[in-house]
Coordinates of C-alpha atoms in Angstrom, one line a residue:
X35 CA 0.0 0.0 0.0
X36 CA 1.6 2.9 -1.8
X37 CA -0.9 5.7 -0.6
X38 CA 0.0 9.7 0.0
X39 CA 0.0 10.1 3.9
X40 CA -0.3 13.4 5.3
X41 CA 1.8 12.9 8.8
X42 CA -0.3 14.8 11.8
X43 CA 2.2 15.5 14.9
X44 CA 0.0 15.9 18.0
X45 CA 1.2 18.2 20.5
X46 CA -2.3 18.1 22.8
X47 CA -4.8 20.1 21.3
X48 CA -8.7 19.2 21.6
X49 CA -8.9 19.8 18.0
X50 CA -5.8 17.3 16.5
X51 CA -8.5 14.5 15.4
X52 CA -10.0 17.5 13.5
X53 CA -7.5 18.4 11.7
X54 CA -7.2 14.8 10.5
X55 CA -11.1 14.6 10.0
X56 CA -10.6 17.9 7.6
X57 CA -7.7 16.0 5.6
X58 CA -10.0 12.8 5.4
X59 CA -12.6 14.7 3.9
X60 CA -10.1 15.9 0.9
X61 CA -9.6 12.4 -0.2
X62 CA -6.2 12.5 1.5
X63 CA -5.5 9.8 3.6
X64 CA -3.7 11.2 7.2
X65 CA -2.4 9.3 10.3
X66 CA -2.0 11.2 13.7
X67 CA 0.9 10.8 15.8
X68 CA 2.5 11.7 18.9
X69 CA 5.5 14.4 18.9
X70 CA 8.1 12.3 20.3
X71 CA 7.4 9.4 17.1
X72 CA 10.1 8.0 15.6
X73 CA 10.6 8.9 11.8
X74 CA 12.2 5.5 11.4
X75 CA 8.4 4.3 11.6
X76 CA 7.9 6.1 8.1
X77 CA 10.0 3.6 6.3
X78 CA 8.5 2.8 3.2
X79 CA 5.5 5.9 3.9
X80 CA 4.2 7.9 0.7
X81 CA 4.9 11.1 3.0
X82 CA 3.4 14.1 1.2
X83 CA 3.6 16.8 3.8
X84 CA 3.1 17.1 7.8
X85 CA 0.8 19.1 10.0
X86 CA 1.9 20.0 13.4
X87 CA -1.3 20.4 15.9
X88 CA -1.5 23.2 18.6
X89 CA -1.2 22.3 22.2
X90 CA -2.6 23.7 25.8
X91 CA 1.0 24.8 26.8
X92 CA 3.7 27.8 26.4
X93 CA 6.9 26.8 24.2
X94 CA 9.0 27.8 27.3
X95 CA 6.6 25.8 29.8
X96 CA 9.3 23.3 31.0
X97 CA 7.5 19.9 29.8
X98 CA 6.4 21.6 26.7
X99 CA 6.3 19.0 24.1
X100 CA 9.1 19.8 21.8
X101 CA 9.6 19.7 17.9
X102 CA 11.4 16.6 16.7
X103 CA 14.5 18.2 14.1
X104 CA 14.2 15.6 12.1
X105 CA 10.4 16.3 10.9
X106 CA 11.9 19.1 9.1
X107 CA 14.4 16.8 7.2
X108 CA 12.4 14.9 5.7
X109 CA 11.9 17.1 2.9
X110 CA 8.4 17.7 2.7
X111 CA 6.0 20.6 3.0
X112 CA 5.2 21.6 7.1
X113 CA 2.1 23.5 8.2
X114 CA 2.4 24.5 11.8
X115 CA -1.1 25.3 13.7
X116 CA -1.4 27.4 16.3
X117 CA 1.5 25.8 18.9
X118 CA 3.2 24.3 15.8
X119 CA 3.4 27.6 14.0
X120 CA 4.8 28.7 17.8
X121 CA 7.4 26.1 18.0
X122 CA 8.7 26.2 14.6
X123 CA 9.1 29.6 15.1
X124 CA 11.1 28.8 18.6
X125 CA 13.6 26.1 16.4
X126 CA 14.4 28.3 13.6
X127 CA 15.2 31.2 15.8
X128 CA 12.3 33.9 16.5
X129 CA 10.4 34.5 19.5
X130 CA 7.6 34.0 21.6
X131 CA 5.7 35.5 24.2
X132 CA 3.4 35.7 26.3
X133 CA 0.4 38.1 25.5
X134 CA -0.9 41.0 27.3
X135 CA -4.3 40.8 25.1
X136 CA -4.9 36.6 24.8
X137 CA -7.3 35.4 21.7
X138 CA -10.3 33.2 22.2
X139 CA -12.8 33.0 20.2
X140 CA -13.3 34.4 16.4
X141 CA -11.0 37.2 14.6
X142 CA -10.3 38.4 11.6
X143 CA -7.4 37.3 8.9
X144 CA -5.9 40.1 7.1
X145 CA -3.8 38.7 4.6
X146 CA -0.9 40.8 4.2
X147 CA 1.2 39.0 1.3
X148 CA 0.1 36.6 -1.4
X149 CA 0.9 33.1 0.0
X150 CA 0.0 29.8 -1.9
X151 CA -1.4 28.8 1.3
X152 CA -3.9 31.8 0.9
X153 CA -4.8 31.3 -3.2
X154 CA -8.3 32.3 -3.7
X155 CA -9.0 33.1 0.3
X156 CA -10.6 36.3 1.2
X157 CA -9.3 39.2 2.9
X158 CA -10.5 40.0 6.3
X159 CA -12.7 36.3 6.6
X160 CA -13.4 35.1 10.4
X161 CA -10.8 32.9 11.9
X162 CA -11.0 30.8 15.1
X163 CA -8.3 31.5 18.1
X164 CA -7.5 29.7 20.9
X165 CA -3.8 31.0 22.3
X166 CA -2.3 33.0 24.8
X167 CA 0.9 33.4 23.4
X168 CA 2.1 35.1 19.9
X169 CA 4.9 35.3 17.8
X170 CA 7.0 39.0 18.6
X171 CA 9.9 37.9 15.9
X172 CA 10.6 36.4 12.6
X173 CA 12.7 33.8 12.6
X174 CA 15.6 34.2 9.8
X175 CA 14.0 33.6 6.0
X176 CA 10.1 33.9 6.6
X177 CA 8.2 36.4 5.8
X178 CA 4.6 37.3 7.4
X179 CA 1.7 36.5 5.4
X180 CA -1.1 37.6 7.7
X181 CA -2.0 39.3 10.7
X182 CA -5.0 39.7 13.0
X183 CA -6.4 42.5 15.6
X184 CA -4.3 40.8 18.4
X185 CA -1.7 38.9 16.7
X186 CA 0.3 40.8 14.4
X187 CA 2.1 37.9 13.2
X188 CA -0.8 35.6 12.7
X189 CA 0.8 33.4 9.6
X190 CA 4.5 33.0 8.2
X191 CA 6.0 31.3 5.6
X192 CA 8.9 30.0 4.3
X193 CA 8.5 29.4 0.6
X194 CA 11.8 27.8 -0.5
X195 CA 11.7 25.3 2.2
X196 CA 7.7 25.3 1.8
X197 CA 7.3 25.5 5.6
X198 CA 3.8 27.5 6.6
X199 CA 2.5 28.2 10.0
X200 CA -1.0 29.7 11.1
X201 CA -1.8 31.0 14.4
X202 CA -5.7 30.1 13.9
X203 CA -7.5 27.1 13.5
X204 CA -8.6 26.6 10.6
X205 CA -9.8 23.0 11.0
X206 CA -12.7 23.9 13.0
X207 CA -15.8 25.3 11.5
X208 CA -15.8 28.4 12.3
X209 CA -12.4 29.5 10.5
X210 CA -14.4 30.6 7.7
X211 CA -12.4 29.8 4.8
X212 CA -10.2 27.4 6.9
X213 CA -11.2 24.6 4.2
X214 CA -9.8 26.1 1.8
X215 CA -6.5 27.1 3.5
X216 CA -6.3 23.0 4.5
X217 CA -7.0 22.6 0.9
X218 CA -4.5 24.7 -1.1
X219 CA -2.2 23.5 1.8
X220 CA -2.7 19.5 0.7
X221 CA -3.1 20.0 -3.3
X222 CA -1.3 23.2 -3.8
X223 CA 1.5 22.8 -1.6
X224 CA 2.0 18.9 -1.0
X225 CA 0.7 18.1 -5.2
X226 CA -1.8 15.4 -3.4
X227 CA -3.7 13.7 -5.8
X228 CA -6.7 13.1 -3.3
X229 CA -7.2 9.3 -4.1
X230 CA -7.7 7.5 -0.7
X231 CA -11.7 6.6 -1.2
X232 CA -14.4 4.2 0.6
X233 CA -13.4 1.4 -2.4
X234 CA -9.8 1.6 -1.6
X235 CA -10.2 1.1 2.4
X236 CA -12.3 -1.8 1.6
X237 CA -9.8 -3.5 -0.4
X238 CA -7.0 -2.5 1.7
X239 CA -8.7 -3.5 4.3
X240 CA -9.6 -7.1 3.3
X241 CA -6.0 -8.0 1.8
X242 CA -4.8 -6.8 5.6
X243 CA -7.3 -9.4 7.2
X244 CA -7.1 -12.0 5.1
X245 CA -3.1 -11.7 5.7
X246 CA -3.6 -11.3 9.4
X247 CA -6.0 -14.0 10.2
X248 CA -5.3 -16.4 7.2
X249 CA -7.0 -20.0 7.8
X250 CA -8.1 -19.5 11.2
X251 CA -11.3 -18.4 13.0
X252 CA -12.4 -14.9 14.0
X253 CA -15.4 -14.2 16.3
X254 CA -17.2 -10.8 15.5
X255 CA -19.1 -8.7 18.8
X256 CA -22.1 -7.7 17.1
X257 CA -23.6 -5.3 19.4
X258 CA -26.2 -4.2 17.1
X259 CA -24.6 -0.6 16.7
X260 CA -23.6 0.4 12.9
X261 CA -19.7 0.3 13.6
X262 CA -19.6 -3.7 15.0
X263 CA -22.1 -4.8 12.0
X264 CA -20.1 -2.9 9.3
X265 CA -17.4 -4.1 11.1
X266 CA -18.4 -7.9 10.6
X267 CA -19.8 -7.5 7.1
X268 CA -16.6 -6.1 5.8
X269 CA -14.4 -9.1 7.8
X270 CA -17.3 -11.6 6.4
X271 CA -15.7 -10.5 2.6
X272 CA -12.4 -11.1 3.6
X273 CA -12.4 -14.5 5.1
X274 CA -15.8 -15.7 4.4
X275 CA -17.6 -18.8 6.7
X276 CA -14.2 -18.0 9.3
X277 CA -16.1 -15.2 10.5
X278 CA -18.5 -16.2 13.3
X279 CA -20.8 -13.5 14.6
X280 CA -21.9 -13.4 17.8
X281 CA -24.4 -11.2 19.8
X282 CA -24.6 -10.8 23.5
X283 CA -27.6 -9.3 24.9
X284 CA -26.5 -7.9 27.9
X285 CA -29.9 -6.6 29.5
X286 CA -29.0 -3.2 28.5
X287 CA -30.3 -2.7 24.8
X288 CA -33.2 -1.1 24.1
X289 CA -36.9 -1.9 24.2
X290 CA -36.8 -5.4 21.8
X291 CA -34.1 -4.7 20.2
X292 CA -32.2 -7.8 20.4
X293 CA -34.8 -9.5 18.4
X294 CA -35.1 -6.6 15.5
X295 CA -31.6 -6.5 14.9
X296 CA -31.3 -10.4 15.0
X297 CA -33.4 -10.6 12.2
X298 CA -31.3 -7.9 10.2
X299 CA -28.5 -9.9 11.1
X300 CA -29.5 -13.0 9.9
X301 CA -32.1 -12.4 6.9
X302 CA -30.7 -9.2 5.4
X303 CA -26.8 -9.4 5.8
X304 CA -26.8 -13.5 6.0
X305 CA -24.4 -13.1 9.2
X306 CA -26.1 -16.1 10.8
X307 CA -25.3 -15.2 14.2
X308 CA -25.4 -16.8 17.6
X309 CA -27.3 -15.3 20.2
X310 CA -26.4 -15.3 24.1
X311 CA -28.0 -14.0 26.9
X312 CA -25.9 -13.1 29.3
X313 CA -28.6 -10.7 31.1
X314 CA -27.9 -12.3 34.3
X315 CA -24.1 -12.0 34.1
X316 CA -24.0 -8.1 33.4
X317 CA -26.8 -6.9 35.6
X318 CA -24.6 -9.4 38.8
X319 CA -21.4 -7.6 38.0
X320 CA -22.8 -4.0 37.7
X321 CA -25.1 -4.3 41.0
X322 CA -24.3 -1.4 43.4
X323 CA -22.0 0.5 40.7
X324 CA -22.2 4.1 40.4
X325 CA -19.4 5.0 39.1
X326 CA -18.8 5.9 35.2
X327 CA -15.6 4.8 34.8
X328 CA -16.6 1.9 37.0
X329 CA -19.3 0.5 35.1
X330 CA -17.6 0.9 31.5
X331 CA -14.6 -0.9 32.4
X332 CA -17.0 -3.6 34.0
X333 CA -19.0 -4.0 31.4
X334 CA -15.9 -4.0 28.8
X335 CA -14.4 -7.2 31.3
X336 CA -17.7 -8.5 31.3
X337 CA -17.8 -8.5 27.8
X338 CA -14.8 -9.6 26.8
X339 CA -15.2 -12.8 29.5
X340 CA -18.3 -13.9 28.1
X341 CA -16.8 -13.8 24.0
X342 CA -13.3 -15.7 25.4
X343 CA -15.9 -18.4 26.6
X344 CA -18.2 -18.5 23.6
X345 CA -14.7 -18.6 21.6
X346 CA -13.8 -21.7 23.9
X347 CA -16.8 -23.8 21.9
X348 CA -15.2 -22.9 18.8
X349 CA -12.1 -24.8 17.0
X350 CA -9.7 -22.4 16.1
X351 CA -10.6 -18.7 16.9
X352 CA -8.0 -16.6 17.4
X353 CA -9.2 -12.9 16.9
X354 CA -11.9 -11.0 18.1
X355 CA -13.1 -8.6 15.8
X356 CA -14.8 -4.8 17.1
X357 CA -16.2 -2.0 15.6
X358 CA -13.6 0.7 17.6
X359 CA -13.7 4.3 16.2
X360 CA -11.2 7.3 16.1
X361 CA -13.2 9.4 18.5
X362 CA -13.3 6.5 20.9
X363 CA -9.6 6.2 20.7
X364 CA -8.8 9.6 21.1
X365 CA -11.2 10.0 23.8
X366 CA -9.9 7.3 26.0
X367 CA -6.4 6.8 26.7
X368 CA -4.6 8.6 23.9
X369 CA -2.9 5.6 22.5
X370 CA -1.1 8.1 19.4
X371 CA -1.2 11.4 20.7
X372 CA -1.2 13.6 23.8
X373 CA -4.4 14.9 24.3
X374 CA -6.0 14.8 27.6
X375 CA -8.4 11.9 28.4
X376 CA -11.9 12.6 28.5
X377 CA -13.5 9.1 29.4
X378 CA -12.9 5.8 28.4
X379 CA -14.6 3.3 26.2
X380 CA -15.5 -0.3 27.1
X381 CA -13.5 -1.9 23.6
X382 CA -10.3 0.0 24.4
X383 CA -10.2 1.4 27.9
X384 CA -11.9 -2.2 29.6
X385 CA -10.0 -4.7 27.9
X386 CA -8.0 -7.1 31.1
X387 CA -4.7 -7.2 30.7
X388 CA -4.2 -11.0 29.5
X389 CA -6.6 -11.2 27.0
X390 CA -6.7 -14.2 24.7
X391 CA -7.9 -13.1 21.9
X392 CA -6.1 -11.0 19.2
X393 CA -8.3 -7.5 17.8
X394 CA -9.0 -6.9 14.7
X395 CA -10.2 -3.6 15.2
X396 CA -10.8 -2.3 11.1
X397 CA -11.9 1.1 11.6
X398 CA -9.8 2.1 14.4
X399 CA -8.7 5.4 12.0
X400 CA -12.2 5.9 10.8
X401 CA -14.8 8.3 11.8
X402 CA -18.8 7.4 12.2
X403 CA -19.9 9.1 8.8
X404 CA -16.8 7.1 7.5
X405 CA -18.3 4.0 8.7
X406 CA -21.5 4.5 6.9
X407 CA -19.8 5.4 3.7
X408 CA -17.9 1.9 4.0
X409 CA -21.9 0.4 4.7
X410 CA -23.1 2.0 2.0
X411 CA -20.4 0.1 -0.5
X412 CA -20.7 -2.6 1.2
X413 CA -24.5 -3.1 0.4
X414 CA -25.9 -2.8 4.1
X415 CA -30.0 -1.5 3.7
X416 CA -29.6 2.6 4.2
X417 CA -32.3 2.4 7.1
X418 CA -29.8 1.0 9.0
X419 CA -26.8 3.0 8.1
X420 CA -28.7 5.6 9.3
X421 CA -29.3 4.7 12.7
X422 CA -28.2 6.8 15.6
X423 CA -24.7 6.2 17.5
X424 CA -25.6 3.7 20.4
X425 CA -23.0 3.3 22.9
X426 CA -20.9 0.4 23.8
X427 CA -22.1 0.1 27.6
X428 CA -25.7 0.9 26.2
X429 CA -28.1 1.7 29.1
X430 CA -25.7 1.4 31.5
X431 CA -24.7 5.1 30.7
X432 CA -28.3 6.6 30.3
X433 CA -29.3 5.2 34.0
X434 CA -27.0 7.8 35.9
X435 CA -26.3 6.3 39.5
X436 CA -26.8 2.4 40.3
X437 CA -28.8 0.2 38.1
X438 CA -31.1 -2.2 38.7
X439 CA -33.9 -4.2 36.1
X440 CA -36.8 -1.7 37.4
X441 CA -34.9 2.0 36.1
X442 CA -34.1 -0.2 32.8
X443 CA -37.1 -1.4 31.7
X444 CA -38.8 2.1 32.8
X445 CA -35.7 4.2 30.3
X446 CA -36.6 1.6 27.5
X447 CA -40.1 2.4 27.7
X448 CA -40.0 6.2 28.0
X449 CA -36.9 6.3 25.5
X450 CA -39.4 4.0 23.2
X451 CA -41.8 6.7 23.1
X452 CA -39.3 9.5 22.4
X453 CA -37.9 7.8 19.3
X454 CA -40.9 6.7 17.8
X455 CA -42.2 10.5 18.5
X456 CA -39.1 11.5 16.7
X457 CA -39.9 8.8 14.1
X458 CA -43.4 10.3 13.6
X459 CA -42.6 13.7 13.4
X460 CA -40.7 13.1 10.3
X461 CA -37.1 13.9 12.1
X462 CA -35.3 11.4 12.7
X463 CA -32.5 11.5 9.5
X464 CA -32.2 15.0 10.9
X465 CA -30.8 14.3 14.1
X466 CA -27.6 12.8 14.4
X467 CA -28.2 11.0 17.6
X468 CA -31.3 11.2 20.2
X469 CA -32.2 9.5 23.2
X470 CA -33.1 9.6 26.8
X471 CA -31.8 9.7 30.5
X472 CA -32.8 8.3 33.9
X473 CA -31.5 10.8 36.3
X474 CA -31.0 9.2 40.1
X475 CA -33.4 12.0 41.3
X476 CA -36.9 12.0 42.1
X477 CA -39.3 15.2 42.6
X478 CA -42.7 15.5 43.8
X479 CA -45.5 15.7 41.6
X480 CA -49.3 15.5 41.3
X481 CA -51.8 12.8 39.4
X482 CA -55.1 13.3 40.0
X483 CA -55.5 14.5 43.7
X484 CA -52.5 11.8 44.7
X485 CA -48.6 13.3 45.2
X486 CA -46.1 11.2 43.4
X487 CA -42.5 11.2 44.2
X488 CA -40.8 9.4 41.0
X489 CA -38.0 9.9 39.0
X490 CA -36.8 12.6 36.2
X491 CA -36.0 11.6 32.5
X492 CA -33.9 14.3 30.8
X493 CA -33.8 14.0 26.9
X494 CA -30.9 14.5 24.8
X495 CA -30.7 15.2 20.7
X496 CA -28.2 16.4 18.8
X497 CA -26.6 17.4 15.5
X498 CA -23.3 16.3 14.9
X499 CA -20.5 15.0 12.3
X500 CA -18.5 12.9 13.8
X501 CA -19.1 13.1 17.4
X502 CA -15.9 15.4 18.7
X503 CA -18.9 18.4 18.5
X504 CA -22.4 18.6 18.6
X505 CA -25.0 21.3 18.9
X506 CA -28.6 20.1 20.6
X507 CA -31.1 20.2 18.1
X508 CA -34.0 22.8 18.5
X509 CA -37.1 20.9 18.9
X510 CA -40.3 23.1 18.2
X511 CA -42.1 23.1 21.5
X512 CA -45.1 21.6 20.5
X513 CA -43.3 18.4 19.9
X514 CA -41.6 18.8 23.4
X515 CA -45.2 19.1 25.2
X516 CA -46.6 16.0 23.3
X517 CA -43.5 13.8 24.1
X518 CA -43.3 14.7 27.8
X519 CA -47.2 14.3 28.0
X520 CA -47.0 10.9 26.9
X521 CA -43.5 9.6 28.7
X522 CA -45.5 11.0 32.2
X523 CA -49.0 9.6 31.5
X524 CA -47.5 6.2 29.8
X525 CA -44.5 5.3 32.2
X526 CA -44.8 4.8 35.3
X527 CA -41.7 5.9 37.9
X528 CA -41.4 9.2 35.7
X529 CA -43.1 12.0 36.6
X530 CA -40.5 15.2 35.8
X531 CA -39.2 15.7 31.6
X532 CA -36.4 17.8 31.1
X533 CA -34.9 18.9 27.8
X534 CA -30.5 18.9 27.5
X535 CA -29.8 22.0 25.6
X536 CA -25.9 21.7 26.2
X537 CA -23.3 21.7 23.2
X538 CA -20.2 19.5 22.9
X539 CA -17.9 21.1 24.2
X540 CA -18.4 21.6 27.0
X541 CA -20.9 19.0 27.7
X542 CA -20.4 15.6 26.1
X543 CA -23.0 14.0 24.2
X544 CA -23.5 11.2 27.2
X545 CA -24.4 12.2 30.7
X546 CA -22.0 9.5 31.6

């Protein structure tokens, strides 16, 4: 596999898995990695440029990540962001400081000097900051290419050794023509052709499995989510009747929806799975857990136990195959770079240490609407593609506080009416994720002339990409009313409906 890699050097910022979401999107392949990675590693790489990330610290903090030398060896264009445009500007010899006036929050680009990273980008567009220090002097042989209200130095190049920095971000969304800028950075200034497609993962991706699992047996974790069931119809192609699917029902899916997805399982994408209930097993090990952290990396043991039995049954299974994402990588421990953990995820932050089963983990570098494309070529039915995210430890994170059967079967039923309301109304393809959340608090309220003192369901819906943000979706209040009428006359233990109208970030899109 001969295919142009754009190298992304994280130095800690929030935003790194953006940048390499941005690069996706151009048809350009990109891999993120840690500042201190060995350039060995790119043996045999069809390098086409790098990106350094920004970072939460100064330069001249005293554990500030520092710039490996020999990144700029390797002979190929450099775009620094934010902290990388700030320590490429420490190596090569200018300065840094702190500043009096610090930027967060949008400003405007005021492009100064024609710059191939700037063809065809408007003067004075809105840019997104996040710094508190700023460049105060050129290093030797760049030249300024733009400035902004607060940052007089706010992008710098070197043209003969095509090294570019930015002081913005222009991989989120609201760097107005930051697309572009990414853009002219990867075909302009790298000469990418923008060939790495949905086709070409899928046959990379099968030649890799079929070469990694050869004539033995692989057992698939079909949890019912789009990722694991991509997941095992993509490894089904590569090594055919070796791929046995298996799906636990742990006791914290939704309202039947072991049985509905069975049948998709079986009838639609002839996986011909096995099904095990290990109700029992999960709801033992998670009595009298609160704890977040607690419960994922039970359920994640749990899990994995029960699949190394079921593989036990089976002659010759040697990997374990799950749908792991990007985001749940980067949000966990950060295995590749060194951005701050946010919570873990049960298939990488609950595996036991001696585990006996080897991953095959296929879109490990992929993103959710990535995912679906891959479904889409693959032939899986587009109602199901388009089904919202649904996490790993399922209800376990939507009953906040202890769980028990009771404040399970009462979330499935209210959260049964909420989708189906959604479904109804005609807005379901709209939303990028909805769903609903048992609170561990109970208020009074009134029925008839009796006081009730039951529990509050908070619902959650947002609009997102890829899950790093989200914004909550604005419901008209009509449809807010009719929902929380019927979850309060319908269910009983809920008498309280509260609407979540945070945004990610801050908030995440789970309450746990």
């Amino acid at each position: 596999m001969n295919r142009e890699t754009i190298l992304i050097i994280d130095f800690g910022s929030q935003y790194t898995q953006l940048i390499t979401r941005r690069v996706r999107e151009a048809n350009v392949y990109s891999e993120v990695h840690p500042h201190n990675y060995h350039i060995a590693d790119l043996k045999g790489v069809n390098l086409k440029g790098i990106i350094l990330s920004g970072g939460p610290m100064s330069v001249y903090d005293e554990n500030a990540p520092q710039l490996n030398p020999g990144f700029l060896k390797l002979k190929v264009p450099v775009l620094g962001i934010c902290y990388g445009l700030q320590i490429l500007t420490k190596h090569f010899g200018g300065k840094v400081k702190a500043a009096s006036n610090r930027e967060y929050g949008k400003s405007e680009l005021q492009i100064v000097k024609s710059s191939p990273l700037f063809n065809n980008i408007k003067d004075n567009s809105t840019v997104w900051m996040s710094h508190g220090d700023y460049l105060t002097e050129l290093p030797e042989g760049f030249e300024i290419t733009g400035k902004s209200k607060h940052s007089p130095i706010c992008a710098i190049e070197n043209s003969s050794e095509k090294i570019y920095g930015v002081q913005f971000h222009p991989e989120v969304v609201h760097s107005e023509e930051g697309t572009k800028i990414l853009h002219n950075f990867l075909f302009d200034i790298c000469k990418c052709k923008g060939d790495w497609t949905t086709s070409n993962f899928i046959d990379e991706q099968i030649k890799l499995i079929k070469e990694k699992v050869g004539d033995k047996k692989a057992i698939c974790a079909l949890s019912g989510g789009v990722d694991s069931t991509v997941a095992a119809v993509l490894v089904k192609k590569a090594i055919g009747e070796n791929l046995v699917s298996i799906h636990i029902d742990n006791g914290l899916m939704r309202k039947d929806e072991s049985k509905k997805i069975g049948r998709l399982f079986d009838e639609k994408l002839n996986l011909n799975h096995l099904h095990i209930d290990a109700t029992g097993k999960f709801l033992s090990a998670l009595k009298g857990v609160s704890d977040p952290e607690e419960k994922r990396k039970i359920i994640g043991k749990t899990f994995i136990e029960v699949f190394e039995e079921e593989a036990k049954k089976i002659d010759g299974v040697e990997f374990l195959v799950q749908g792991t994402l990007y985001p749940d990588v980067i949000e966990s421990v950060q295995v590749k770079g060194v951005s701050a953990t946010i919570k873990s995820h049960h298939n990488v932050g609950g595996l036991p240490d001696k585990m006996h089963l080897k991953l095959i983990e296929p879109f490990r570098e992929l993103f959710k609407d990535e995912v679906r494309k891959v479904g889409r070529e693959l032939g899986i039915p587009e109602e199901f593609i388009h089904r919202h995210p649904f996490p790993g430890p399922g209800l376990a994170v939507r009953v906040l506080g202890g769980i028990t059967k009771e404040k399970l079967d009462i979330l499935r039923e209210a959260d049964d009416i909420f989708i189906n309301s959604i479904k109804e109304y005609g807005l379901y393809d709209k939303i990028w994720q909805a769903f609903s959340v048992l609170l561990p608090v109970s208020t009074v309220g009134v029925m008839g002339d009796s006081r009730t003192y039951e529990f509050v369901l908070a619902l959650r819906a947002v609009n997102s990409v890829d899950g790093m943000t989200a914004d909550w979706y604005p419901f008209e209040s009509d449809f807010l009313a009719t929902v929380s009428n019927k979850i309060i006359n319908k269910v009983r233990g809920i008498n309280r409906v509260v609407y979540d109208i945070s945004s990610k970030p801050p908030a995440t899109i789970e309450w746990e």
